Coordinates of C-alpha atoms in Angstrom, one line a residue:
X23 CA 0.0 0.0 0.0
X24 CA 2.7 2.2 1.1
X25 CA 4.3 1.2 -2.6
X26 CA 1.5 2.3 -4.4
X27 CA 1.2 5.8 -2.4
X28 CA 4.7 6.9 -3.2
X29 CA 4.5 6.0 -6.9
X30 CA 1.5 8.4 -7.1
X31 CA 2.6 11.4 -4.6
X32 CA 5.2 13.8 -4.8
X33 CA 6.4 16.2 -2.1
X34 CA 7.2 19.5 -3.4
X35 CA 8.7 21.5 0.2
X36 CA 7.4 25.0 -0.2
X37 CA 7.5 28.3 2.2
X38 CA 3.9 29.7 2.0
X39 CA 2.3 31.5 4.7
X40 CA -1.1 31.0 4.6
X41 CA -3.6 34.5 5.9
X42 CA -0.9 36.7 5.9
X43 CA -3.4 39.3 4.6
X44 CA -5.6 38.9 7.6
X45 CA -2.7 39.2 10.4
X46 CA -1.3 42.1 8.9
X47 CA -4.9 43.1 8.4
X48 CA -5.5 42.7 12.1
X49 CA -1.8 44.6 13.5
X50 CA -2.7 47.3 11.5
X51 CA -6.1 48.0 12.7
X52 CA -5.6 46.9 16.4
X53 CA -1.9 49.0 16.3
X54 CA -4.0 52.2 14.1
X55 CA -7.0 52.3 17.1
X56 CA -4.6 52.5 19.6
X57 CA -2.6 55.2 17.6
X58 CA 0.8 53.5 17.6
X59 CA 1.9 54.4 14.7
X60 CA 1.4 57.6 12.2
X61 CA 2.4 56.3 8.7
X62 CA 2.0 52.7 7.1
X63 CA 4.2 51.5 4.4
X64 CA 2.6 48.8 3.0
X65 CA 4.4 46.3 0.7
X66 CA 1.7 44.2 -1.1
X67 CA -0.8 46.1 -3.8
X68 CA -4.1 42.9 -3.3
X69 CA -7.0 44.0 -3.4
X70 CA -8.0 42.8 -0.4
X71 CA -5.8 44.9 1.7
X72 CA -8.7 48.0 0.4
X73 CA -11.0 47.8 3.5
X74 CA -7.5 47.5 5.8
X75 CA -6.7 51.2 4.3
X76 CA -10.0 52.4 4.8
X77 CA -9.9 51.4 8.1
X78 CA -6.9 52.8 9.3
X79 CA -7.2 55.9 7.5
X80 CA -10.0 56.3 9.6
X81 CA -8.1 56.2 12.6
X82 CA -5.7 59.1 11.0
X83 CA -2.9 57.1 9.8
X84 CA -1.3 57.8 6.3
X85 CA -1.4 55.0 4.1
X86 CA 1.9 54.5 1.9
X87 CA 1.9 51.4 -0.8
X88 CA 5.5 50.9 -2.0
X89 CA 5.9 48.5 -4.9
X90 CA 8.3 47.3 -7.4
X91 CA 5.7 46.8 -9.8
X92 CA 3.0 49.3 -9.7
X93 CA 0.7 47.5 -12.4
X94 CA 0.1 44.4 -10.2
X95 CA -1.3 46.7 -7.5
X96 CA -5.0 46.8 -7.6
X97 CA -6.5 50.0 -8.9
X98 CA -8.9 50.7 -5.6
X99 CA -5.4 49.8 -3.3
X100 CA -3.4 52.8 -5.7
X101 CA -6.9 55.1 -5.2
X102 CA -7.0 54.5 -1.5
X103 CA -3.7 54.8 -0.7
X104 CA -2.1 58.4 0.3
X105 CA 0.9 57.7 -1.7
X106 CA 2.5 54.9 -4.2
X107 CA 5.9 54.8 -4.2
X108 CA 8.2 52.8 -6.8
X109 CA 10.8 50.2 -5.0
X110 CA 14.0 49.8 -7.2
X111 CA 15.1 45.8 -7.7
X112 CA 18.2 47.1 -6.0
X113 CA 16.6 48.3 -2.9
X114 CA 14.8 45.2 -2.5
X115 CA 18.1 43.3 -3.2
X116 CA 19.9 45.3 -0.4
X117 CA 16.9 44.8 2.2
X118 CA 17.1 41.1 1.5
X119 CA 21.2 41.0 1.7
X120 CA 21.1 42.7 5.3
X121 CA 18.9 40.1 6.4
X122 CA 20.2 37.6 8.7
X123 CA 21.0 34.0 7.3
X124 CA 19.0 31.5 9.0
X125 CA 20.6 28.3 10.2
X126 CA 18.8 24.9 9.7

């Protein structure tokens, strides 16, 4: 049985996070309503981050979507937000580089 079921199933490891959209949805409503922070820079242009802006906008904070690809960020996000700002390759590059390497 055990033959048959490795023949027919493969195991691809991935690294997905599953509902990021609703934790950071969540820290940035519960941080926003208790005015923790002024500004938001938001990397990720989905659509359903909309309501999250709304919502937080509400509470006074400045919403800022940075990007390095401004036409996958969904038209309501770029009308919602107070500002879209362009990310260079290279500035992503050197975020990721400073990054600590984790050991397995």
């Amino acid at each position: 049985m055990l033959a048959e079921f490795d023949k027919n199933w493969t195991f691809y490891p991935e690294r997905q996070q599953k509902g990021v959209d609703t934790l950071i949805t969540l820290d940035m409503v519960r941080l926003a309503s208790r005015s923790v922070f002024g500004t938001a820079v938001v990397i990720s242009g989905d659509r359903d981050l909309a309501e999250v802006v709304r919502t937080v906008q509400d509470f006074g904070v400045r919403v800022l979507i940075a990007t390095p690809n401004r036409a996958s960020v969904a038209t309501e996000v770029v009308q919602l937000a107070d500002d879209v700002v362009d990310i260079e390759p290279t500035d992503i590059q050197a975020m990721l580089d400073d990054r600590p390497v984790e050991t397995i």
